[in-house]
Coordinates of C-alpha atoms in Angstrom, one line a residue:
X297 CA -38.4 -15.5 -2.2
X298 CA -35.3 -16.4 -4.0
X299 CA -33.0 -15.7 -0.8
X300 CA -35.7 -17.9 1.1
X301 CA -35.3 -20.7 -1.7
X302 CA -31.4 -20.6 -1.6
X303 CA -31.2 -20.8 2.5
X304 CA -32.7 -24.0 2.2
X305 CA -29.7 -26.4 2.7
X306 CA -30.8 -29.3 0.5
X307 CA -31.5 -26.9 -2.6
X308 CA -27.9 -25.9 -2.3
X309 CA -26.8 -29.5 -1.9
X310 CA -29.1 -30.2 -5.1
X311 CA -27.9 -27.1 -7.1
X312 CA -24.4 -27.7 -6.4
X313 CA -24.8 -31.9 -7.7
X314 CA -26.9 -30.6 -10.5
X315 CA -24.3 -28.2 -11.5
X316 CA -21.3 -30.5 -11.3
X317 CA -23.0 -33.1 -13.5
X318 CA -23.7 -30.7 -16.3
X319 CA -20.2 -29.3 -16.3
X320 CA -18.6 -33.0 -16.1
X321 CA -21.2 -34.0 -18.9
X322 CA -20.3 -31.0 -21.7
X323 CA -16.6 -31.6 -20.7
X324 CA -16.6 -35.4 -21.1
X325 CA -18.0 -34.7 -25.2
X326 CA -14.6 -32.9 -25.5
X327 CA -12.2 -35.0 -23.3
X328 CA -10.8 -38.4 -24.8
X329 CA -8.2 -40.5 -23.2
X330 CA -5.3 -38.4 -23.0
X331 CA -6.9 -34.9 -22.6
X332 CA -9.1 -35.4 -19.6
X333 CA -10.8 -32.0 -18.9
X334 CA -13.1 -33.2 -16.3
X335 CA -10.1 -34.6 -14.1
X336 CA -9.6 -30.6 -13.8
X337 CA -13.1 -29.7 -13.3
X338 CA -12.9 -32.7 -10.5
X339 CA -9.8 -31.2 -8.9
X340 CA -10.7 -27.5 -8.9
X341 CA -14.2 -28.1 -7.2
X342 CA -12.6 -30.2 -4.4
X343 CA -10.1 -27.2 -4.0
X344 CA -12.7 -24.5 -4.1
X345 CA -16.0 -26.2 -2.0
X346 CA -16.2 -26.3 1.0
X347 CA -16.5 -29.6 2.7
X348 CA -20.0 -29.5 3.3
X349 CA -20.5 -29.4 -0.4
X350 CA -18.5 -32.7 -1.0
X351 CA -21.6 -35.5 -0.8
X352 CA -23.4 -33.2 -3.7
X353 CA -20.0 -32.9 -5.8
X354 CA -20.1 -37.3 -5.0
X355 CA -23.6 -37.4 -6.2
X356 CA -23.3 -35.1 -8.8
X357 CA -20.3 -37.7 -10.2
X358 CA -22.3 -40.4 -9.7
X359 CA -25.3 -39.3 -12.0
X360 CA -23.8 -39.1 -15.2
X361 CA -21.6 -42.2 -14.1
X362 CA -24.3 -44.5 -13.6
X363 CA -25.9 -43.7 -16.8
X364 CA -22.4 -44.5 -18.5
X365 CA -22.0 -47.6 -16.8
X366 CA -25.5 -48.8 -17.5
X367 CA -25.8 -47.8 -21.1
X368 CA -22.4 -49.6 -22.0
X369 CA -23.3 -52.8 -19.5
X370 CA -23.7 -55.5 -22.5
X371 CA -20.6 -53.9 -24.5
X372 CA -18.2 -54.1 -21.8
X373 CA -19.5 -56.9 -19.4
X374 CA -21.1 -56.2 -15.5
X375 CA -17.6 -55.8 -14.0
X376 CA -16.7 -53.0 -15.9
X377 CA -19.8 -51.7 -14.9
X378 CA -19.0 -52.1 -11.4
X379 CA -15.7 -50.5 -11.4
X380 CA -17.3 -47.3 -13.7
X381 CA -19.7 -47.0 -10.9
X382 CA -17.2 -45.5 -8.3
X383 CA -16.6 -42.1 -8.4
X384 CA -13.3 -41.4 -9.1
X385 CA -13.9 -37.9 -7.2
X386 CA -14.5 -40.0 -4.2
X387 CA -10.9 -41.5 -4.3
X388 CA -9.5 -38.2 -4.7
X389 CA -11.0 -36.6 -1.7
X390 CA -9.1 -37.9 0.9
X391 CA -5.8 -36.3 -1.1
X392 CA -6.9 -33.2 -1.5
X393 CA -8.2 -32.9 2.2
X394 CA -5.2 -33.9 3.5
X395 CA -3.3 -31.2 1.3
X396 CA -5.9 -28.5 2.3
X397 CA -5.5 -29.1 6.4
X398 CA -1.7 -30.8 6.7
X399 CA 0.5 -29.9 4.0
X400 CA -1.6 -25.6 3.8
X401 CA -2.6 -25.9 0.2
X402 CA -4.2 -22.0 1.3
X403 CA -1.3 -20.5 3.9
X404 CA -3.7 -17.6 3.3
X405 CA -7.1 -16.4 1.7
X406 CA -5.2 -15.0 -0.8
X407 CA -2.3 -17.2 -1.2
X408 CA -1.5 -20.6 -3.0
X409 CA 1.2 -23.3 -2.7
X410 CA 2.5 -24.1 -5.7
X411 CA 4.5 -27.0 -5.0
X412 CA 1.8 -28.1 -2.9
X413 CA -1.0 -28.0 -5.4
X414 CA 1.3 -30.2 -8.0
X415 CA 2.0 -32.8 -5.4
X416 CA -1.7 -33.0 -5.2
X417 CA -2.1 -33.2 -9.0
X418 CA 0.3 -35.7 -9.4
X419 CA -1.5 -38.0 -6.8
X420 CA -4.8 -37.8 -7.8
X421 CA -3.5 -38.2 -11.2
X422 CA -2.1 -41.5 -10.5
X423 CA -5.1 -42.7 -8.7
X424 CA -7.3 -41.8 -11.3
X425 CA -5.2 -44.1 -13.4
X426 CA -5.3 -46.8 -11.2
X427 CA -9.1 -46.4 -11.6
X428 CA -9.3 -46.1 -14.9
X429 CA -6.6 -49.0 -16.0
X430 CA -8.3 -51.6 -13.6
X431 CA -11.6 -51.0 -15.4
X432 CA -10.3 -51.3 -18.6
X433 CA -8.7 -54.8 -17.6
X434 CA -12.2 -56.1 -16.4
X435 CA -13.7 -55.2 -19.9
X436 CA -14.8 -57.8 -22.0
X437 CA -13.5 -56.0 -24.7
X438 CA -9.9 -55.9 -25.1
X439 CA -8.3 -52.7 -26.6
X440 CA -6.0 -53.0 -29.8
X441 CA -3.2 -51.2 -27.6
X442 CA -1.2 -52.8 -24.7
X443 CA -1.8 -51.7 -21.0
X444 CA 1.1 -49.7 -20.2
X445 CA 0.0 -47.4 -23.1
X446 CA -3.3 -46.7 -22.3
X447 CA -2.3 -46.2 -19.1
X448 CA 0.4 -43.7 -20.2
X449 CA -2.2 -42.2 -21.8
X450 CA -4.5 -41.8 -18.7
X451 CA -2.2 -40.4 -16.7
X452 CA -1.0 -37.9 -18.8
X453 CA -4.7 -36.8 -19.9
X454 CA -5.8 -36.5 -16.1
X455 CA -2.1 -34.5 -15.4
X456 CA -2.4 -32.1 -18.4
X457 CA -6.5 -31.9 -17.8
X458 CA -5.7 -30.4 -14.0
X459 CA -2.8 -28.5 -15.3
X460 CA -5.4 -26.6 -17.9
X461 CA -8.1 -25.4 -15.7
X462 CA -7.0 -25.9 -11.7
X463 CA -4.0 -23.4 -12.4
X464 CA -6.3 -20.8 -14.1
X465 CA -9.0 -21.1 -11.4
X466 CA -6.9 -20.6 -8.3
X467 CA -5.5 -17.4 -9.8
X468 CA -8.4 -15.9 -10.7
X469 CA -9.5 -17.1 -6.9
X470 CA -6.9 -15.4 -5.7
X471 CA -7.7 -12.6 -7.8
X472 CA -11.0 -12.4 -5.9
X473 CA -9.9 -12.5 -2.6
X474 CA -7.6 -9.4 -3.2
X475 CA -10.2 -7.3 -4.8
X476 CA -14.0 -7.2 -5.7
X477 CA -15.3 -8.4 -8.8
X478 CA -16.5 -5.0 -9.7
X479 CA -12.8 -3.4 -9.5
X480 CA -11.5 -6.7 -11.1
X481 CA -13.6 -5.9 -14.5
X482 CA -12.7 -1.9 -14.2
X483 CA -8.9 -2.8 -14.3
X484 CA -9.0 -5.3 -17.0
X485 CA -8.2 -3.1 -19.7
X486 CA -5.1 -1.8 -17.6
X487 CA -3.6 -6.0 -16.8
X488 CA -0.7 -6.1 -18.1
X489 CA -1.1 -9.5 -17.7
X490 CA -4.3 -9.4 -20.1
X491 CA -2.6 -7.3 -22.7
X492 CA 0.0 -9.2 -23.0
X493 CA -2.0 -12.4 -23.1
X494 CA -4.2 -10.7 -25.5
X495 CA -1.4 -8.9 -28.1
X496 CA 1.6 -11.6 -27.5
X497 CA 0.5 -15.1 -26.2
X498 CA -2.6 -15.5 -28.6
X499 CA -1.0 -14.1 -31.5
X500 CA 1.9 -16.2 -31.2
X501 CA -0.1 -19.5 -30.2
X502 CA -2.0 -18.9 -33.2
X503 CA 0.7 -18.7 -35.6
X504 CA 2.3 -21.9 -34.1
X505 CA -1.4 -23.8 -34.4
X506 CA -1.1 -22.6 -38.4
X507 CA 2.4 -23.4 -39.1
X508 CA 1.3 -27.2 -37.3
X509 CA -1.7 -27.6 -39.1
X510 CA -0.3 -26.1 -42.9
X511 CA 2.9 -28.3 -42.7
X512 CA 3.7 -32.1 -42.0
X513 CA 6.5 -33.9 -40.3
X514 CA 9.4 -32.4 -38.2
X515 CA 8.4 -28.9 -39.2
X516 CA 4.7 -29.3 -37.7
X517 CA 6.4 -31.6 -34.3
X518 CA 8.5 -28.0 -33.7
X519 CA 6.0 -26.1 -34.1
X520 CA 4.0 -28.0 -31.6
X521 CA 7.4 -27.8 -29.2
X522 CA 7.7 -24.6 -29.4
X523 CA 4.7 -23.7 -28.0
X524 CA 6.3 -23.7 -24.8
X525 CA 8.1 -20.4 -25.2
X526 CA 5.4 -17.6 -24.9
X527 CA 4.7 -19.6 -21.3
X528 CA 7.7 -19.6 -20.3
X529 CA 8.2 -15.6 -21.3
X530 CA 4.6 -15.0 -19.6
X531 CA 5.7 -17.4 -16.3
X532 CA 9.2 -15.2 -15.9
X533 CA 7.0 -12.0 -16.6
X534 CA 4.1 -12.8 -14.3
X535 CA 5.1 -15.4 -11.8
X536 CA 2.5 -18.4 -11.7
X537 CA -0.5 -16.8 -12.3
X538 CA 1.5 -16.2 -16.2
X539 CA 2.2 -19.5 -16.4
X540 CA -1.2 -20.4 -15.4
X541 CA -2.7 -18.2 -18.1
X542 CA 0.4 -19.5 -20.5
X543 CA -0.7 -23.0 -19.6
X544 CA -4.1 -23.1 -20.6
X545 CA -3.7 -21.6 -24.0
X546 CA -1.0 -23.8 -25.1
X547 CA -2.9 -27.2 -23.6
X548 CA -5.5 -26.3 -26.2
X549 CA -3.2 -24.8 -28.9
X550 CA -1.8 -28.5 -28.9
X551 CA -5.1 -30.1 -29.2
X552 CA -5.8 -27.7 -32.1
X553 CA -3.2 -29.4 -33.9
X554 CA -4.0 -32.7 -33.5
X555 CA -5.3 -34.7 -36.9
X556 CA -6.6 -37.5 -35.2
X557 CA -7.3 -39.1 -31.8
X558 CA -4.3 -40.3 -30.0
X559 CA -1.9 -38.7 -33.0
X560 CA 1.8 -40.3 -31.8
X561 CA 3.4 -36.9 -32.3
X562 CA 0.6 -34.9 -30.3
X563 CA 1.3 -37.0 -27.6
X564 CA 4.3 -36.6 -27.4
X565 CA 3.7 -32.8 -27.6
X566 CA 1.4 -32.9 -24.4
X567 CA 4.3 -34.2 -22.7
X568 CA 6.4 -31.7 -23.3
X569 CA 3.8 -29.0 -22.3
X570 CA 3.1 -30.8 -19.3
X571 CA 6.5 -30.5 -18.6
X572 CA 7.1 -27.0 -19.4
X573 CA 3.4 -26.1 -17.1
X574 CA 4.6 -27.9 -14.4
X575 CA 8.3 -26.1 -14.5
X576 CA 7.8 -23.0 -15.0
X577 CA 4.9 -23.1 -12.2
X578 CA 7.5 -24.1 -9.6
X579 CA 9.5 -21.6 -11.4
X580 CA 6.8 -18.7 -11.5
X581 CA 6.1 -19.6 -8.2
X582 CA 9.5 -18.2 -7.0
X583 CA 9.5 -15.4 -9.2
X584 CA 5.7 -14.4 -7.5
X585 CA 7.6 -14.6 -3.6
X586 CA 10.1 -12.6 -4.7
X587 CA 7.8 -10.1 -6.6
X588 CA 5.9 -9.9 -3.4
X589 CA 9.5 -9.5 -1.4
X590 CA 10.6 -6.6 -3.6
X591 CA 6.6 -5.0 -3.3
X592 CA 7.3 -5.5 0.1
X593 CA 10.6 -4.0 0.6
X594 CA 9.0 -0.9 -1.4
X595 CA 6.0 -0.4 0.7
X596 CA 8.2 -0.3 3.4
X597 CA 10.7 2.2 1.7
X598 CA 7.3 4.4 0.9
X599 CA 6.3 4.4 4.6
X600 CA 9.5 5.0 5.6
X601 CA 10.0 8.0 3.4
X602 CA 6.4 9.3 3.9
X603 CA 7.4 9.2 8.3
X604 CA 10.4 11.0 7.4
X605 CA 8.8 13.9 4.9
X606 CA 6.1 13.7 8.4
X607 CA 9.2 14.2 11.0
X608 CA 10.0 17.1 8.5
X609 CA 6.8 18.7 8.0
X610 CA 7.0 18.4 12.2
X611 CA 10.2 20.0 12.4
X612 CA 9.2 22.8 10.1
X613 CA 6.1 23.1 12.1
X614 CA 8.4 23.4 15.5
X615 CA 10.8 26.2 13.8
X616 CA 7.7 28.3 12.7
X617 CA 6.2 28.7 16.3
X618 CA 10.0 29.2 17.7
X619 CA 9.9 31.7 15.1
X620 CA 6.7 33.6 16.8
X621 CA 8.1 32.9 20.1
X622 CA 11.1 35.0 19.2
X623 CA 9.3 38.0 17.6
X624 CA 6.7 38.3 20.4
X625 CA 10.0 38.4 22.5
X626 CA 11.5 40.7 20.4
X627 CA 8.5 43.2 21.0
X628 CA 8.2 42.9 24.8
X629 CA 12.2 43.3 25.0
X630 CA 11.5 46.4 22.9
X631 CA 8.5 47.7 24.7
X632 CA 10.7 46.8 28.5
X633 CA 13.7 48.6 27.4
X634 CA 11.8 51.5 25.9
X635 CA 10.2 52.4 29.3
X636 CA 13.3 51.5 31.4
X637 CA 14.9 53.8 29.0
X638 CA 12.3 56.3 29.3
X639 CA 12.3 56.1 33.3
X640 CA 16.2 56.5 33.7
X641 CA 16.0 59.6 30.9
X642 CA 16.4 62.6 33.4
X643 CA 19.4 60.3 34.8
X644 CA 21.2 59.3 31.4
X645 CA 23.2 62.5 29.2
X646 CA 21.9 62.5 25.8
X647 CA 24.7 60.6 24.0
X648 CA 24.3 57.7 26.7
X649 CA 20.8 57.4 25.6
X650 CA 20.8 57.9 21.9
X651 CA 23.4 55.0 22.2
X652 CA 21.0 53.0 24.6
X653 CA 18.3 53.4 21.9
X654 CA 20.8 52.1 19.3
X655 CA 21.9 49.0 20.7
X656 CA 18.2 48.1 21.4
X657 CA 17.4 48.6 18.0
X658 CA 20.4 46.2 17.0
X659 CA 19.6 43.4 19.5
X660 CA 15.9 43.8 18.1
X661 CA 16.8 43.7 14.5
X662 CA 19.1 40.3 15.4
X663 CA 16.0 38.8 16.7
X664 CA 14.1 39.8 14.1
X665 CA 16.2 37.9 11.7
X666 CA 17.0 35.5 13.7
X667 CA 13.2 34.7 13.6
X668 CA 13.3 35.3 9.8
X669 CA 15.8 32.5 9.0
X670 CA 13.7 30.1 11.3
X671 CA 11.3 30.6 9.4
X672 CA 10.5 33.6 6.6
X673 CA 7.7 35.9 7.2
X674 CA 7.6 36.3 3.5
X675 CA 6.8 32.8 3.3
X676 CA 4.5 32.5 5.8
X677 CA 2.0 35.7 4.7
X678 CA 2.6 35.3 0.7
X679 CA 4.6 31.5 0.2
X680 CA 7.1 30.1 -2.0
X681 CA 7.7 32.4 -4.5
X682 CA 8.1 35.7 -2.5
X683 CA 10.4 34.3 0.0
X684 CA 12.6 33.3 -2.3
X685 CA 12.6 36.6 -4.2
X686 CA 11.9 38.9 -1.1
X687 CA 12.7 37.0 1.9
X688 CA 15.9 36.5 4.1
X689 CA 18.0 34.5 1.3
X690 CA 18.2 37.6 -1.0
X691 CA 18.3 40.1 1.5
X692 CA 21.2 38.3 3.0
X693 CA 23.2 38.3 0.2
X694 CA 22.2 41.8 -0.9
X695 CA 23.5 42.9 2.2
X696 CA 26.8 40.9 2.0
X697 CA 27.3 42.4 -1.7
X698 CA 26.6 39.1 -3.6
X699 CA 24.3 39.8 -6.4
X700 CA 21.1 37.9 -6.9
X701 CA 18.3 36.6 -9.4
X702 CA 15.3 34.6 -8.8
X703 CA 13.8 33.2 -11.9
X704 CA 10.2 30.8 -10.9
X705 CA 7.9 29.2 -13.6
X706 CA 5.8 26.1 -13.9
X707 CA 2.8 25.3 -11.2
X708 CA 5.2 25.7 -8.1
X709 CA 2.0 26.9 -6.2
X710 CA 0.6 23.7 -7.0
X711 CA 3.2 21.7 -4.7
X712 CA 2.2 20.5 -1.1
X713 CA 3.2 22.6 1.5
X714 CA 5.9 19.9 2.6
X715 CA 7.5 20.1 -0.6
X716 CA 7.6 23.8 -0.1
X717 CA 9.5 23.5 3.0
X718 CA 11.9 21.4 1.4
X719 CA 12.8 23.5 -1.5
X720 CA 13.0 26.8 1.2
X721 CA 15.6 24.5 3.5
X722 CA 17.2 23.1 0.0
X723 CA 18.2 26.7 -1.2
X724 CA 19.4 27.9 1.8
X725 CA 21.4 24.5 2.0
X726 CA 22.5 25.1 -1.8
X727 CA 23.2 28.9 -1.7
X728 CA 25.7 28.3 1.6
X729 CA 27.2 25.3 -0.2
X730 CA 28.3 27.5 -3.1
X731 CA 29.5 30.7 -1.0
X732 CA 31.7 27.8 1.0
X733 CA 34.5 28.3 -0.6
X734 CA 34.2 32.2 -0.6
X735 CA 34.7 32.3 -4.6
X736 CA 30.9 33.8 -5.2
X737 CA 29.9 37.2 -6.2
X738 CA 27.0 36.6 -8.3
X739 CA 23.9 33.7 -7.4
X740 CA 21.3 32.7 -10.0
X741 CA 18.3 30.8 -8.9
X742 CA 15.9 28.9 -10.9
X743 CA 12.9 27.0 -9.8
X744 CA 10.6 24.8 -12.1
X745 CA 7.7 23.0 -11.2
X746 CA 5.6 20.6 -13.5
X747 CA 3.5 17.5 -13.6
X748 CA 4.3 13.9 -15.0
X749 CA 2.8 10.8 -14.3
X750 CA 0.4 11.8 -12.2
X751 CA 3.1 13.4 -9.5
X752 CA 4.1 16.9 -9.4
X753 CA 7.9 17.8 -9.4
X754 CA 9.8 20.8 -8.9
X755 CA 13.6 21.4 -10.5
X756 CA 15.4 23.6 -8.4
X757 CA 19.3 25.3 -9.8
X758 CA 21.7 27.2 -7.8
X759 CA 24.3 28.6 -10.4
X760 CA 27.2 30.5 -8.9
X761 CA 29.7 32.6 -11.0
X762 CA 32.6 35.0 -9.7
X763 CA 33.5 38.6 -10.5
X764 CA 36.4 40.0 -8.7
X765 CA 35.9 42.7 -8.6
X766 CA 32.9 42.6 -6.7
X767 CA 34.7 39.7 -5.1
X768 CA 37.0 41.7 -2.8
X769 CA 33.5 43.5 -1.3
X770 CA 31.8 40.7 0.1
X771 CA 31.0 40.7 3.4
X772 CA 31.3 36.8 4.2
X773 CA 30.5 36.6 7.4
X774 CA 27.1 38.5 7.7
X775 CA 26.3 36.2 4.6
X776 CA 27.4 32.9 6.2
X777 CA 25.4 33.6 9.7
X778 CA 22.2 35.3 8.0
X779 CA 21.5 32.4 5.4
X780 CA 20.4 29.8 8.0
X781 CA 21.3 26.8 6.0
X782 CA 23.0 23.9 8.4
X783 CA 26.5 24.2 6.6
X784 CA 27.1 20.2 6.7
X785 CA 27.8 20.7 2.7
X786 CA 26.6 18.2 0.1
X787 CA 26.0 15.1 2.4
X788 CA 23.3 17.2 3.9
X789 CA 21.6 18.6 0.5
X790 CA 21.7 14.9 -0.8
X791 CA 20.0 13.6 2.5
X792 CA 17.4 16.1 2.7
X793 CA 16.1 16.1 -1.5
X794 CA 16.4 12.3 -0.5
X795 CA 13.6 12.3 1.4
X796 CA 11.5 13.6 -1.3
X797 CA 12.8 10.9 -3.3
X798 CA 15.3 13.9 -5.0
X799 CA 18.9 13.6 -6.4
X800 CA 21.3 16.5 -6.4
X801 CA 23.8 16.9 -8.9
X802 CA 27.1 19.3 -9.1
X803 CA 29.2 20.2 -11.8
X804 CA 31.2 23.3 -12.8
X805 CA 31.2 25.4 -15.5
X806 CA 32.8 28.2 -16.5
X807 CA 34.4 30.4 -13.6
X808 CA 31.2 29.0 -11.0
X809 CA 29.4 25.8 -10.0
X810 CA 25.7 24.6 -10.8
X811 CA 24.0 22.7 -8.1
X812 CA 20.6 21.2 -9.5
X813 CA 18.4 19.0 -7.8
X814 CA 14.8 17.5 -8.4
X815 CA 11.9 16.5 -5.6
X816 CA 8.7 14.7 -6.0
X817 CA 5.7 15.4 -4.2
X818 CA 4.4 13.2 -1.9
X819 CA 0.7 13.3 -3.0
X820 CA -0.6 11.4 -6.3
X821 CA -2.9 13.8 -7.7

């Protein structure tokens, strides 16, 4: 019934009037002449309502208007009457539509032109001073101040009255057209906006609206100034949306402080904090495009390194079924030259064929690791950890006479699979880096993995160290061509822990070298 109640058009056009002529009422019993909130309530609902809503906002204006104009008809005279019976929201609307459609007040749903929305602030505020200036010149009764300062006044109530609520009203807008309300009021407590609102703005307006109020003079005027510093530390922190925030809070800190109704040195305050909103919104403006350039630039660093760790992962995908391509090869190589072999037997003397039978077991071996450098068949039936201790890195340099240790703790099991590609193709990369020289005899591994921030990491370090008399026994080059790393040196181990957002660092010590690196895996858990 309700849903059938609201889809009738002229409710809504009722609801909306009735609602606008509450709101302006309650703010008019707080507004006086040089703290206009309802200029703001004025601005924002022309902003926010769509155009078909306009004639209800008029009416709405026009209600509480007409009862102000005809209560106060014998105390001011019938032409002030008149003049208080146009609604100043009326002479407004033709601003803000023409900021809305020509001058792209909203480039986007989600998006707000700062420059824009003061222009339009700053117009409207000077027509509503027109309006109010001419009726106070048709009054009967003449006020005990001159023109020019009432109509200072005016101006700078309407200015500061937008600058207190439209601000705050098109960022929680925005707000709303990024994410639900639901997920809005989930992530409150996690705003760092809020909390600093919350434990540093308030605080800090607070004790300025005491130190005004407890003391007189210059010492209560400074304190009033220097309201203007927790906005300006909230605009550079937050862009706009802090100033915004900033903005409101110390508009009304000011009027906290005020002893009486148009107090000389409150005045004077407003201006300043007109002038401070209005800056550090251009300001705070700037700083939000170029917070949204920088979040930009890393979303597009993110993709780029999440297609690269993909290109990887496909790369390691390719080398693991060339890897079973060349073991299914080496088998029906064996299996041919076994029955050739086994054919030509009664033609072949026995050394002939013993030798035969050796070489096939050589080229089938060569394939065999061949395959295993590719891609480990440790790693493939029991992972990380036992290729690493088992697979073709330590049997390579146990064959070539270079001793090794393998020392893993921490989750490493834990990482994605990607990661555990990388740190495979990392030790092979680091291992060949340190046996470059041909100064190695002894290799000690290390491999941490761990969790911080929500992201897993894993610490991976290659320490090298000589003894020469083991030295003179290595066998260099069956070590260099068994421990499949590309030999391109450091350029390559930098660009490759890169990609998992990693750094690599080198040092010496002792009689050896330490090469330790550090990856990040790609999945927030």
């Amino acid at each position: 019934m309700l849903t059938r109640i609201w889809g009738n058009i002229w409710f809504r056009q009722l609801a909306v009037a009735a609602g606008y002529a509450v709101s302006y009422l309650l703010l008019r019993e707080i507004s006086f002449s040089h703290w206009v909130l309802f200029a703001g309530l004025r601005l924002c609902t022309l902003m926010l309502m769509p155009y078909r809503y306009w004639p209800a906002l008029l009416l709405g204006e026009l209600l509480p208007l007409s009862y102000i104009s005809f209560s106060c008809l014998e105390q001011y005279g019938w032409m002030w009457s008149g003049v208080m019976l146009v609604p100043p929201i009326g002479l407004a609307m033709p601003i803000v539509r023409f900021c809305r459609e020509q001058r792209r007040l909203f480039p986007s749903r989600s998006i707000t032109s700062i420059n824009v929305l003061l222009l339009c602030s700053l117009l409207v505020s000077v027509v509503w001073t027109v309006a109010d200036t001419t009726a106070l010149l048709v009054a009967t009764v003449k006020p005990q101040y001159d023109f020019r300062t009432a109509a200072g006044w005016y101006f700078l109530g309407s200015y500061i009255g937008i600058l207190t609520i439209v601000p705050l009203a098109l960022a929680v807008r925005e707000e709303l057209a990024n994410r639900p309300l639901r997920q809005i009021l989930t992530g409150i407590s996690e705003s760092r906006l809020v909390l600093e609102t919350v434990s540093l703005l308030l605080p800090a307006l607070a004790l300025l609206v005491w130190l005004a109020s407890g003391v007189a003079g210059d010492a209560s005027q400074a304190a009033r100034m220097a309201m203007f510093l927790p906005v300006a530390w909230l605009s550079l922190r937050h862009g706009w949306r802090g100033a915004a925030v900033g903005g409101t809070a110390a508009s009304i800190a000011v009027i906290l402080t005020m002893p009486v109704v148009r107090d000389h040195e409150t005045v004077q305050a407003q201006v300043f904090i007109a002038f401070t909103i209005t800056t550090m919104l251009m300001l705070g403006a700037r700083i939000a495009v170029l917070h949204q350039r920088e979040e930009r630039e890393r979303m597009d660093s993110r993709l780029a390194l999440a297609m690269a760790q993909r290109n990887v992962y496909l790369g390691e995908l390719q080398l693991r079924q060339t890897s079973y391509a060349l073991e299914q090869m080496s088998g029906a190589i064996q299996a041919s030259y076994t029955q050739l072999l086994g054919r030509l037997r009664c033609l072949l003397p026995g050394t002939d064929e013993r030798t035969y039978y050796r070489q096939a077991a050589v080229a089938q071996h060569q394939i065999y690791r061949l395959a295993d450098s590719l891609y480990p068949l440790s790693w493939r039936d029991r992972g990380l950890p036992a290729a690493l201790r088992e697979g073709s890195i330590p049997r390579a340099l146990d064959e070539g006479g270079i001793v090794y240790w393998c020392d893993i703790q921490g989750d490493v099991e834990q990482l994605s699979t990607s990661v555990h590609m990388a740190l495979y193709r990392l030790a092979s990369e680091a291992i060949a880096l340190a046996c470059a020289k041909r100064n190695v005899s002894k290799v000690r591994m290390r491999l941490r993995g761990g969790r911080s921030g929500g992201r897993r990491w894993a610490v991976l370090c290659v320490d090298s160290d000589v003894d020469y008399e083991r030295l003179a026994r290595v066998r260099w080059d069956d070590i260099q061509s068994a421990l499949g790393g590309s030999g391109m040196g450091l350029g390559a181990l930098k660009d490759r822990a890169g990609i998992f957002e990693g750094k690599v660092h080198v040092r010496a010590h002792g009689t050896g070298n330490r090469i330790s690196l550090m990856l990040f895996d790609p999945e927030i858990a």
